[in-house]
Amino acid sequence: MAQFHYLCALFMKYTQEIETRKTFAIISHPDAGKTTLTEKFLLFGGAIQTAGAVKSNKIKKHATSDFMEIEKQRGISVATSVMSFEYKDKLINLLDTPGHKDFAEDTYRTLTAVDSVVLVIDCVKGVEEQTEKLMEVCRMRNPPVIIFINKMDRDGQNPFDLLEEVEKKLNIKTQPLTWPINMGREFKGVYNILHKSLLKFQANQKATDDDNILLPDLSTGEIVEAVGQKDADSLREDMELIMGVYDQFDPAEYLQGNLAPVFFGSAVNNFGIKDLLDTFIEIAPSPRARLTDKREVLPSEDKFTGFVFKIHANIDPRHRDRVAFLRICSGKFSRNTFYHHVRLDKNVRFSNPYTFLAREKNVVEDAFPGDVVGLFDTGNFKIGDTLTEGEMMTYIGIPSFSPEIFKELVNNDPMKTKQLEKGIRQLTDEGVAQLFTQHGGNRKIIGCVGDLQFEVIQYRLLQEYSAACSFRTLPYFKACWIKGEPNKVDDFIRYKQANIVQDKEGHYVYLAESEWYLNTERSNNPAIKFYVTSDFKHEL
Ligand code: G4P
């Protein structure tokens, strides 16, 4: 009986810990305002005291080939990989994503470790290319999304047009929860549709609850007094339209990933952020059940499980240290405790795991579902590795995505072949790029999302492994993992040998030169399925 009570108490404790956690990422097309919004969130959470404290982790536009800059930026982005702060009794874990589009795959992987997403859109530019790609990746796991339409202090597009564009291009239903009153120089503020209150625009104000003017009835003169007759009239018109179109906001629809609530504001002016943050902590999900290859795991289970979603190498250039970022999915993770590394089938323990509360690295004793801990690693981890208390299962849904640029790795120093092979294996384990080997040959093909990664690889192979290499551009645009009737797949591999490679797990991958070739092969080979991710879950 005593043990039963003890277990109940333990369970309750975890439940409380889990419910206070909100683990999410902010994503955007570069320059839409992700870094600025991150900084304002941290200001609200008291994690930083002054604006400008968060360094942009994007590689500045003119420095794309400056290696030192890449290294410096890598250092910064480790420090800001996870930013944890407390706000109104919630513990918020904000997982940072790289600002540069060439590192988009890092962002895709981070999205596997979050429970929800805030998407920033620039009101002048609307939905941009990178936003569309990121949402495509989001849709694979379907986390709930809140949209923040930024830069309302500039003359942007009409808000109704913006919502329509978002719905069309991102294929998600939207519902505004705040509404802007004018924009650009005439921007007067936002009306909170849920709470029926007005926040008047003031630049650089850390808004408090007292700044909101309650305006439950827009037909009275109060709104005219606040924003003037013209803007009051147009707000009334807009509200009438909105009330006619939208039902009462349903948080369940948001939680299922079917409906994205929309907020308007100006990150640089710290305006509209509090409305966003307050609603976020109210509606965003706490850690949820996750799938492994054996079963679904609930966060409230008492046994610890977690997976590695990101590996960061060479923090200190004098050592070959790596930090593996582990997302905790269930139970309690404790320092100096043995856990089972499922892929290697061996027990490992960590004496200095750390968390990132208030932007400082702290050695952590215990961590709970939703938390991310940094583990020092000497080469034991690969992206997607699972740790458990002994159960042999692996978290799924952390696939590789098709790269966009393909180059052959050319060894420039035959005396260093071994180092080059080891280096490229380790770098690709970290997820810097994907390594494919020509079927039936030994040609190594590297696939990346952006050109910058090839420079990073070349630089790191030389610095860390003393291996000199160069790259030969190949004419492919997409990698598709293939599966189907065995004899048909064999025929296809024989017939298309020049385009067939194997990934590190030995899976067959077809490299297509163009959309046309890909479509032709698909229609010529109906018995073969073409997948855009390495887990064979997302078919073309
Ligand atoms: P990112 O991380 O998404 O790439 O964007 P970031 O926050 O770095 O913002 C990109 C630029 O947009 C920055 O200007 C930033 O100051 C500006 N910005 C962010 N929010 C707003 C807003 O609400 N209104 C306006 N007008 N501008 C905004 P920058 O000149 O590139 O950099 P900085 O020198 O100001 O840091």
Coordinates of C-alpha atoms and ligand atoms in Angstrom, one line a residue:
M1 CA 0.0 0.0 0.0
A2 CA 2.8 2.4 1.0
Q3 CA 4.4 1.7 -2.3
F4 CA 1.2 2.4 -4.2
H5 CA 1.0 5.8 -2.5
Y6 CA 4.6 6.5 -3.3
L7 CA 4.0 5.6 -6.9
C8 CA 0.9 7.8 -7.0
A9 CA 2.8 10.7 -5.6
L10 CA 5.6 10.1 -8.1
F11 CA 3.1 10.1 -10.9
M12 CA 1.4 13.3 -9.7
K13 CA 4.8 15.0 -9.5
Y14 CA 5.6 14.2 -13.0
T15 CA 2.2 15.2 -14.2
Q16 CA 2.7 18.6 -12.7
E17 CA 6.1 19.0 -14.2
I18 CA 4.8 18.0 -17.6
E19 CA 1.9 20.3 -17.5
T20 CA 4.1 23.4 -16.8
R21 CA 6.2 22.7 -19.8
K22 CA 5.8 24.2 -23.3
T23 CA 8.4 23.3 -25.8
F24 CA 8.3 25.1 -29.1
A25 CA 10.2 26.7 -32.0
I26 CA 9.9 30.0 -33.8
I27 CA 10.3 29.6 -37.5
S28 CA 10.3 32.1 -40.4
H29 CA 11.7 33.0 -43.7
P30 CA 15.1 34.8 -43.0
D31 CA 14.5 38.4 -42.0
A32 CA 10.9 38.1 -41.1
G33 CA 11.8 38.8 -37.4
K34 CA 12.4 35.5 -35.7
T35 CA 15.4 36.7 -33.7
T36 CA 13.7 39.9 -32.7
L37 CA 10.6 38.0 -31.5
T38 CA 12.8 35.5 -29.6
E39 CA 14.4 38.4 -27.8
K40 CA 11.1 39.9 -26.9
F41 CA 9.9 36.6 -25.5
L42 CA 13.0 36.3 -23.4
L43 CA 12.5 39.9 -22.1
F44 CA 9.0 39.0 -21.0
G45 CA 10.3 35.9 -19.4
G46 CA 12.9 37.9 -17.5
A47 CA 15.6 35.7 -19.0
I48 CA 17.4 38.7 -20.4
Q49 CA 17.2 42.3 -19.2
T50 CA 18.0 44.4 -22.2
A51 CA 17.2 44.4 -25.9
G52 CA 20.0 43.4 -28.1
A53 CA 21.2 40.6 -25.8
V54 CA 20.2 37.9 -28.3
K55 CA 22.7 37.8 -31.1
S56 CA 21.2 36.9 -34.4
N57 CA 22.4 33.4 -35.2
K58 CA 22.1 34.0 -38.9
I59 CA 25.2 34.3 -40.9
K60 CA 25.3 37.9 -42.2
K61 CA 24.5 38.3 -45.8
H62 CA 28.0 39.4 -46.9
A63 CA 29.9 36.8 -45.0
T64 CA 28.6 33.6 -46.6
S65 CA 32.1 32.4 -47.5
D66 CA 33.9 33.5 -44.4
F67 CA 34.9 30.4 -42.5
M68 CA 35.7 32.2 -39.3
E69 CA 32.2 33.7 -39.4
I70 CA 30.7 30.3 -39.8
E71 CA 32.7 29.0 -36.8
K72 CA 31.7 32.1 -34.8
Q73 CA 28.1 31.6 -35.7
R74 CA 28.2 28.0 -34.8
G75 CA 29.4 28.9 -31.4
I76 CA 26.6 31.4 -30.9
S77 CA 24.0 29.0 -32.1
V78 CA 25.1 26.4 -29.5
A79 CA 24.7 29.0 -26.8
T80 CA 21.2 29.8 -28.0
S81 CA 20.2 26.3 -29.1
V82 CA 17.6 26.0 -26.3
M83 CA 16.4 29.0 -24.4
S84 CA 14.4 28.2 -21.3
F85 CA 12.5 30.7 -19.3
E86 CA 9.6 30.9 -16.9
Y87 CA 6.5 33.0 -17.6
K88 CA 3.4 32.9 -15.5
D89 CA 4.2 29.6 -13.8
K90 CA 5.0 27.9 -17.1
L91 CA 8.5 26.6 -18.1
I92 CA 9.0 27.5 -21.7
N93 CA 11.6 25.8 -23.7
L94 CA 12.3 27.7 -26.9
L95 CA 14.3 25.7 -29.4
D96 CA 16.3 27.9 -31.7
T97 CA 16.5 27.2 -35.4
P98 CA 19.2 28.5 -37.7
G99 CA 18.4 31.7 -39.5
H100 CA 20.3 30.8 -42.6
K101 CA 18.4 28.9 -45.2
D102 CA 21.4 26.7 -46.0
F103 CA 21.0 25.2 -42.6
A104 CA 17.3 24.4 -43.1
E105 CA 17.8 20.7 -42.4
D106 CA 18.8 21.6 -38.9
T107 CA 15.5 23.4 -38.6
Y108 CA 13.6 20.4 -39.9
R109 CA 15.2 18.2 -37.3
T110 CA 14.5 20.7 -34.5
L111 CA 10.8 20.6 -35.5
T112 CA 10.8 16.9 -34.6
A113 CA 11.6 17.8 -31.0
V114 CA 9.0 20.5 -30.4
D115 CA 5.3 20.3 -29.3
S116 CA 4.2 23.4 -31.1
V117 CA 5.4 26.1 -33.5
V118 CA 5.2 29.9 -33.8
L119 CA 5.5 31.0 -37.4
V120 CA 6.5 34.6 -38.1
I121 CA 5.4 36.3 -41.3
D122 CA 6.5 39.7 -42.6
C123 CA 3.4 41.7 -43.4
V124 CA 5.1 43.4 -46.3
K125 CA 6.5 40.2 -48.0
G126 CA 3.7 37.8 -47.0
V127 CA 4.3 34.1 -47.3
E128 CA 7.9 33.6 -48.6
E129 CA 9.6 30.5 -50.1
Q130 CA 11.2 29.3 -46.9
T131 CA 8.0 29.7 -45.0
E132 CA 6.3 27.3 -47.4
K133 CA 9.1 24.7 -47.1
L134 CA 9.0 24.9 -43.3
M135 CA 5.3 24.4 -43.2
E136 CA 5.6 21.4 -45.5
V137 CA 7.9 19.8 -43.0
C138 CA 5.7 20.8 -40.1
R139 CA 2.8 19.1 -41.8
M140 CA 4.6 15.8 -41.5
R141 CA 4.1 15.8 -37.7
N142 CA 1.4 18.4 -37.7
P143 CA 2.3 20.3 -34.5
P144 CA -0.1 23.1 -33.6
V145 CA 0.9 26.4 -35.2
I146 CA 0.3 30.0 -34.1
I147 CA 1.0 32.7 -36.7
F148 CA 2.5 36.1 -35.8
I149 CA 2.2 38.7 -38.6
N150 CA 5.1 41.0 -38.0
K151 CA 6.2 44.5 -39.0
M152 CA 2.8 46.1 -38.7
D153 CA 4.6 49.4 -38.3
R154 CA 5.4 49.2 -42.0
D155 CA 3.0 49.5 -44.9
G156 CA 2.2 45.9 -45.6
Q157 CA -0.5 44.0 -47.4
N158 CA -4.1 44.2 -46.4
P159 CA -4.7 41.8 -43.4
F160 CA -7.6 40.0 -45.1
D161 CA -5.4 39.4 -48.2
L162 CA -2.6 38.1 -46.0
L163 CA -4.8 35.6 -44.2
E164 CA -6.1 34.4 -47.6
E165 CA -2.5 34.0 -48.9
V166 CA -1.5 32.1 -45.8
E167 CA -4.5 29.7 -46.1
K168 CA -3.8 29.1 -49.8
K169 CA 0.0 28.8 -49.8
L170 CA 0.4 27.1 -46.4
N171 CA -2.7 25.0 -46.7
I172 CA -4.0 25.7 -43.2
K173 CA -7.1 27.3 -41.9
T174 CA -6.5 30.6 -40.0
Q175 CA -8.4 32.5 -37.4
P176 CA -7.4 36.0 -36.3
L177 CA -7.3 36.5 -32.5
T178 CA -6.1 40.0 -32.7
W179 CA -6.8 42.5 -35.4
P180 CA -4.7 45.5 -36.5
I181 CA -6.0 49.0 -36.6
N182 CA -4.3 50.4 -39.7
M183 CA -0.7 49.9 -40.4
G184 CA 2.6 51.6 -41.3
R185 CA 2.8 55.2 -40.0
E186 CA -0.9 55.1 -39.3
F187 CA -0.7 52.0 -37.2
K188 CA -2.9 52.6 -34.1
G189 CA -2.7 49.3 -32.3
V190 CA -4.4 45.9 -32.2
Y191 CA -7.8 44.8 -31.0
N192 CA -7.9 41.6 -29.1
I193 CA -10.9 39.7 -30.5
L194 CA -10.9 37.1 -27.7
H195 CA -10.7 39.4 -24.8
K196 CA -12.4 42.4 -26.5
S197 CA -9.7 44.8 -25.5
L198 CA -7.6 47.4 -27.3
L199 CA -3.9 47.8 -27.1
K200 CA -2.8 51.1 -28.4
F201 CA 0.4 51.2 -30.4
Q202 CA 3.4 52.6 -28.6
A203 CA 6.9 51.8 -29.8
N204 CA 9.1 49.8 -27.5
Q205 CA 6.8 49.3 -24.6
K206 CA 6.9 46.2 -22.5
A207 CA 3.1 46.1 -22.2
T208 CA 1.4 45.2 -19.0
D209 CA -2.1 44.0 -18.3
D210 CA -3.1 47.6 -17.4
D211 CA -2.3 48.8 -20.9
N212 CA -5.2 47.0 -22.4
I213 CA -8.4 49.0 -22.6
L214 CA -11.5 46.8 -22.3
L215 CA -13.8 47.6 -25.1
P216 CA -16.6 45.0 -25.1
D217 CA -18.9 47.1 -27.2
L218 CA -17.3 48.6 -30.3
S219 CA -20.5 50.6 -31.1
T220 CA -19.8 53.1 -28.2
G221 CA -17.8 56.3 -28.6
E222 CA -14.9 54.9 -26.6
I223 CA -13.2 53.4 -29.6
V224 CA -13.6 56.7 -31.5
E225 CA -11.9 58.5 -28.7
A226 CA -9.1 56.0 -28.7
V227 CA -8.3 55.7 -32.4
G228 CA -10.3 58.4 -34.2
Q229 CA -13.5 58.2 -36.3
K230 CA -12.1 56.8 -39.5
D231 CA -10.1 54.0 -37.9
A232 CA -12.9 53.2 -35.5
D233 CA -15.3 52.8 -38.4
S234 CA -13.0 50.5 -40.3
L235 CA -12.4 48.4 -37.2
R236 CA -16.1 48.1 -36.7
E237 CA -16.6 47.0 -40.3
D238 CA -13.7 44.5 -40.1
M239 CA -15.1 43.1 -36.9
E240 CA -18.5 42.6 -38.4
L241 CA -16.9 40.7 -41.3
I242 CA -14.8 38.6 -39.0
M243 CA -17.7 37.8 -36.7
G244 CA -19.7 36.7 -39.7
V245 CA -16.9 34.5 -41.1
Y246 CA -15.5 32.8 -38.0
D247 CA -17.0 30.6 -35.3
Q248 CA -16.0 30.9 -31.7
F249 CA -12.3 30.0 -31.5
D250 CA -11.9 26.3 -30.8
P251 CA -8.6 25.5 -29.1
A252 CA -9.1 21.8 -29.9
E253 CA -9.0 22.6 -33.6
Y254 CA -5.7 24.3 -33.0
L255 CA -4.3 21.4 -31.0
Q256 CA -5.1 19.0 -33.8
G257 CA -3.1 21.2 -36.2
N258 CA -6.2 22.1 -38.3
L259 CA -6.5 25.8 -37.3
A260 CA -3.8 28.4 -36.9
P261 CA -4.6 31.4 -34.6
V262 CA -3.2 34.6 -36.0
F263 CA -1.7 37.6 -34.1
F264 CA -0.6 40.9 -35.5
G265 CA 2.2 43.1 -34.1
S266 CA 5.6 44.6 -34.4
A267 CA 8.4 42.6 -32.8
V268 CA 11.0 45.3 -33.0
N269 CA 8.6 47.6 -31.1
N270 CA 7.7 44.9 -28.6
F271 CA 4.2 45.4 -29.7
G272 CA 1.5 42.7 -29.7
I273 CA 3.9 40.2 -28.2
K274 CA 2.2 40.0 -24.8
D275 CA -1.1 39.1 -26.4
L276 CA 0.7 36.4 -28.3
L277 CA 2.6 35.0 -25.3
D278 CA -0.4 35.1 -23.0
T279 CA -2.5 33.1 -25.5
F280 CA 0.5 30.8 -26.3
I281 CA 0.9 29.7 -22.6
E282 CA -2.9 29.2 -22.4
I283 CA -3.4 27.1 -25.5
A284 CA -0.1 25.6 -26.6
P285 CA 0.2 21.9 -25.8
S286 CA 2.4 20.4 -23.0
P287 CA 4.4 17.4 -24.0
R288 CA 2.3 14.8 -25.7
A289 CA 2.5 11.1 -26.5
R290 CA 5.2 10.1 -29.0
L291 CA 5.6 7.1 -31.3
T292 CA 8.4 4.6 -31.2
D293 CA 8.9 1.7 -33.5
K294 CA 7.3 -0.5 -30.9
R295 CA 4.6 1.5 -29.2
E296 CA 3.3 5.0 -28.2
V297 CA 5.0 6.4 -25.1
L298 CA 3.2 8.8 -22.8
P299 CA 5.1 11.6 -21.1
S300 CA 3.7 10.6 -17.8
E301 CA 5.2 7.1 -17.8
D302 CA 7.6 6.8 -14.9
K303 CA 10.5 5.3 -16.9
F304 CA 12.7 7.8 -18.7
T305 CA 13.0 7.8 -22.5
G306 CA 14.3 10.4 -24.9
F307 CA 16.0 10.9 -28.3
V308 CA 18.8 12.9 -29.8
F309 CA 17.6 15.4 -32.5
K310 CA 20.7 17.5 -32.9
I311 CA 24.4 17.2 -32.6
H312 CA 26.8 20.1 -32.3
A313 CA 30.4 19.5 -32.8
N314 CA 33.6 21.2 -31.9
I315 CA 32.4 23.8 -29.5
D316 CA 36.0 24.2 -28.4
P317 CA 38.2 24.1 -31.5
R318 CA 41.0 22.5 -29.5
H319 CA 38.9 19.4 -28.7
R320 CA 36.7 17.2 -30.8
D321 CA 33.9 17.5 -28.3
R322 CA 30.3 17.2 -29.4
V323 CA 27.1 18.1 -27.7
A324 CA 24.2 15.9 -28.3
F325 CA 20.8 17.5 -27.7
L326 CA 18.4 15.1 -26.1
R327 CA 14.7 15.7 -26.0
I328 CA 13.1 14.0 -22.9
C329 CA 9.9 12.2 -23.9
S330 CA 8.9 10.4 -20.7
G331 CA 9.9 9.9 -17.0
K332 CA 12.7 11.7 -15.3
F333 CA 16.2 12.0 -16.6
S334 CA 18.8 12.1 -13.8
R335 CA 22.5 12.9 -13.8
N336 CA 25.0 10.1 -13.3
T337 CA 22.4 7.4 -13.9
F338 CA 22.9 4.6 -16.4
Y339 CA 20.6 4.6 -19.4
H340 CA 20.4 2.3 -22.3
H341 CA 21.7 3.5 -25.7
V342 CA 19.4 1.4 -27.9
R343 CA 21.3 1.5 -31.2
L344 CA 24.6 0.5 -29.6
D345 CA 22.9 -1.8 -27.1
K346 CA 25.0 -0.5 -24.2
N347 CA 24.6 1.5 -21.0
V348 CA 25.8 5.0 -20.8
R349 CA 25.7 7.7 -18.2
F350 CA 26.4 11.4 -18.1
S351 CA 28.1 13.2 -15.3
N352 CA 27.6 16.7 -16.7
P353 CA 24.4 17.0 -18.6
Y354 CA 23.3 20.6 -18.9
T355 CA 20.2 22.7 -19.4
F356 CA 19.8 26.2 -20.5
L357 CA 17.7 28.1 -18.0
A358 CA 17.9 31.9 -18.3
R359 CA 20.4 31.4 -21.2
E360 CA 23.0 30.1 -18.9
K361 CA 24.4 26.6 -19.2
N362 CA 23.7 24.8 -15.9
V363 CA 24.6 21.3 -14.9
V364 CA 21.2 19.6 -14.4
E365 CA 20.4 17.0 -11.8
D366 CA 16.9 16.1 -13.1
A367 CA 15.0 16.9 -16.2
F368 CA 11.4 16.1 -17.3
P369 CA 9.4 15.5 -20.5
G370 CA 9.6 18.5 -22.8
D371 CA 13.1 19.5 -21.5
V372 CA 16.2 19.4 -23.7
V373 CA 19.5 18.5 -22.1
G374 CA 22.9 18.8 -23.7
L375 CA 25.1 15.7 -23.4
F376 CA 28.8 15.8 -23.9
D377 CA 29.6 13.1 -26.5
T378 CA 32.8 11.6 -27.8
G379 CA 31.2 10.1 -30.9
N380 CA 28.6 7.7 -29.5
F381 CA 25.6 9.5 -30.9
K382 CA 23.8 9.8 -34.2
I383 CA 20.8 11.9 -34.9
G384 CA 17.7 9.9 -33.9
D385 CA 19.4 7.8 -31.2
T386 CA 17.1 6.7 -28.4
L387 CA 17.9 6.4 -24.7
T388 CA 15.7 4.3 -22.4
E389 CA 15.8 2.5 -19.1
G390 CA 16.3 -0.7 -20.9
E391 CA 13.3 -1.1 -23.3
M392 CA 14.5 -1.8 -26.8
M393 CA 12.6 0.8 -28.9
T394 CA 13.5 3.7 -31.0
Y395 CA 11.7 7.0 -31.5
I396 CA 10.5 7.4 -35.1
G397 CA 9.7 10.5 -37.0
I398 CA 13.2 11.9 -37.2
P399 CA 13.9 11.1 -40.8
S400 CA 16.4 12.6 -43.3
F401 CA 14.8 14.8 -45.8
S402 CA 15.7 15.0 -49.5
P403 CA 18.8 17.3 -50.0
E404 CA 18.6 19.9 -52.7
I405 CA 22.3 20.1 -53.8
F406 CA 24.4 17.0 -54.6
K407 CA 28.2 16.9 -55.0
E408 CA 30.7 14.2 -55.4
L409 CA 33.4 14.1 -52.7
V410 CA 36.8 14.3 -54.3
N411 CA 39.8 13.2 -52.2
N412 CA 42.7 15.6 -52.8
D413 CA 45.2 13.7 -50.7
P414 CA 45.4 9.9 -51.3
M415 CA 47.6 9.6 -48.2
K416 CA 44.7 10.7 -46.1
T417 CA 42.0 8.5 -47.4
K418 CA 41.3 6.9 -44.1
Q419 CA 41.0 10.3 -42.3
L420 CA 38.7 11.5 -45.0
E421 CA 36.4 8.5 -44.8
K422 CA 36.2 8.7 -41.0
G423 CA 35.7 12.5 -41.1
I424 CA 32.9 12.4 -43.6
R425 CA 31.2 9.5 -41.6
Q426 CA 31.3 11.5 -38.4
L427 CA 30.2 14.7 -39.9
T428 CA 27.3 13.1 -41.6
D429 CA 26.3 11.3 -38.3
E430 CA 26.0 14.8 -36.8
G431 CA 23.6 15.7 -39.6
V432 CA 25.8 18.3 -41.3
A433 CA 25.0 16.6 -44.6
Q434 CA 23.8 13.3 -46.0
L435 CA 26.2 10.7 -47.3
F436 CA 25.3 8.5 -50.2
T437 CA 27.5 5.8 -51.8
Q438 CA 27.2 5.0 -55.4
H439 CA 25.5 1.6 -55.9
G440 CA 28.1 -1.0 -56.9
G441 CA 30.9 1.5 -56.6
N442 CA 32.7 3.6 -54.0
R443 CA 31.9 7.1 -55.2
K444 CA 30.8 9.2 -52.3
I445 CA 28.0 11.7 -52.9
I446 CA 27.2 14.4 -50.4
G447 CA 23.7 15.9 -50.3
C448 CA 23.0 19.2 -48.6
V449 CA 20.3 21.8 -48.5
G450 CA 22.6 24.8 -49.1
D451 CA 26.0 25.5 -50.6
L452 CA 27.3 26.9 -47.3
Q453 CA 27.3 23.4 -45.9
F454 CA 29.8 22.2 -48.4
E455 CA 32.2 24.9 -47.3
V456 CA 31.7 23.9 -43.7
I457 CA 32.4 20.3 -44.5
Q458 CA 35.6 21.1 -46.5
Y459 CA 36.8 23.4 -43.8
R460 CA 36.1 20.9 -41.0
L461 CA 37.5 17.9 -42.8
L462 CA 40.8 19.8 -43.1
Q463 CA 40.8 21.3 -39.6
E464 CA 39.6 18.4 -37.6
Y465 CA 40.8 15.4 -39.7
S466 CA 43.6 16.9 -41.8
A467 CA 41.9 15.6 -44.9
A468 CA 41.9 17.8 -48.0
C469 CA 38.9 17.5 -50.3
S470 CA 37.0 19.2 -53.0
F471 CA 33.6 18.8 -54.6
R472 CA 32.4 18.0 -58.1
T473 CA 28.9 19.3 -58.8
L474 CA 26.3 16.7 -59.9
P475 CA 23.2 17.4 -61.9
Y476 CA 20.6 16.1 -59.4
F477 CA 17.8 18.0 -57.7
K478 CA 16.1 15.5 -55.5
A479 CA 16.7 12.2 -53.6
C480 CA 13.9 9.7 -53.4
W481 CA 14.0 6.6 -51.2
I482 CA 12.6 3.7 -53.1
K483 CA 10.6 0.6 -52.1
G484 CA 8.3 -1.8 -53.9
E485 CA 8.0 -5.3 -55.3
P486 CA 11.5 -6.8 -54.9
N487 CA 11.9 -8.0 -58.5
K488 CA 10.7 -4.6 -59.9
V489 CA 13.0 -2.7 -57.6
D490 CA 15.9 -4.9 -58.7
D491 CA 15.1 -4.2 -62.3
F492 CA 14.8 -0.5 -61.7
I493 CA 18.2 -0.5 -59.8
R494 CA 19.8 -2.3 -62.7
Y495 CA 18.2 -0.1 -65.4
K496 CA 18.9 3.2 -63.6
Q497 CA 22.2 2.2 -62.1
A498 CA 23.9 5.6 -62.7
N499 CA 21.2 7.3 -60.6
I500 CA 21.1 4.8 -57.8
V501 CA 22.9 5.3 -54.5
Q502 CA 22.7 3.9 -51.0
D503 CA 22.3 5.9 -47.9
K504 CA 24.2 5.1 -44.7
E505 CA 21.6 2.5 -43.7
G506 CA 22.0 0.8 -47.0
H507 CA 18.6 1.9 -48.3
Y508 CA 18.3 2.5 -52.0
V509 CA 17.9 6.0 -53.2
Y510 CA 17.1 7.3 -56.7
L511 CA 18.7 10.6 -57.6
A512 CA 16.6 12.5 -60.1
E513 CA 18.0 15.1 -62.5
S514 CA 14.7 17.0 -62.8
E515 CA 11.0 17.0 -62.0
W516 CA 10.4 15.7 -65.5
Y517 CA 12.8 12.6 -65.1
L518 CA 11.3 11.9 -61.7
N519 CA 7.7 12.0 -63.0
T520 CA 8.6 9.9 -66.0
E521 CA 10.2 7.2 -63.8
R522 CA 7.2 7.3 -61.5
S523 CA 4.8 6.7 -64.3
N524 CA 7.0 4.1 -65.9
N525 CA 7.3 2.2 -62.6
P526 CA 4.0 2.0 -60.9
A527 CA 5.1 -0.9 -58.7
I528 CA 7.8 1.3 -57.1
K529 CA 7.0 3.9 -54.5
F530 CA 9.1 7.0 -54.2
Y531 CA 9.5 8.6 -50.8
V532 CA 10.8 12.1 -49.8
T533 CA 12.0 11.0 -46.4
S534 CA 14.3 8.2 -45.3
D535 CA 11.7 6.7 -43.0
F536 CA 9.5 5.7 -46.0
K537 CA 6.6 7.5 -44.4
H538 CA 6.1 10.3 -46.9
E539 CA 5.4 9.2 -50.4
L540 CA 5.8 11.6 -53.4
Ligands
G4P1 P1 15.2 36.8 -38.6 O1 15.8 36.3 -37.3 O2 13.9 36.2 -39.0 O3 16.2 36.6 -39.8 O4 14.9 38.4 -38.5 P2 15.4 39.4 -37.5 O5 14.7 39.3 -36.2 O6 16.9 39.5 -37.5 O7 14.9 40.7 -38.2 C1 15.2 41.1 -39.5 C2 15.2 42.6 -39.6 O8 13.8 43.1 -39.4 C3 16.0 43.4 -38.5 O9 16.5 44.5 -39.1 C4 14.9 43.7 -37.5 O10 15.3 44.8 -36.7 C5 13.7 44.0 -38.4 N1 12.5 43.9 -37.7 C6 12.0 42.9 -36.8 N2 10.8 43.2 -36.4 C7 10.4 44.3 -37.0 C8 9.2 45.1 -36.9 O11 8.3 44.8 -36.2 N3 9.2 46.2 -37.7 C9 10.2 46.6 -38.5 N4 10.1 47.8 -39.2 N5 11.4 45.9 -38.6 C10 11.5 44.8 -37.8 P3 18.0 44.6 -39.7 O12 18.1 46.0 -40.2 O13 18.2 43.5 -40.7 O14 18.8 44.3 -38.5 P4 19.1 45.2 -37.2 O15 20.3 46.0 -37.6 O16 17.9 46.1 -36.9 O17 19.4 44.2 -36.2

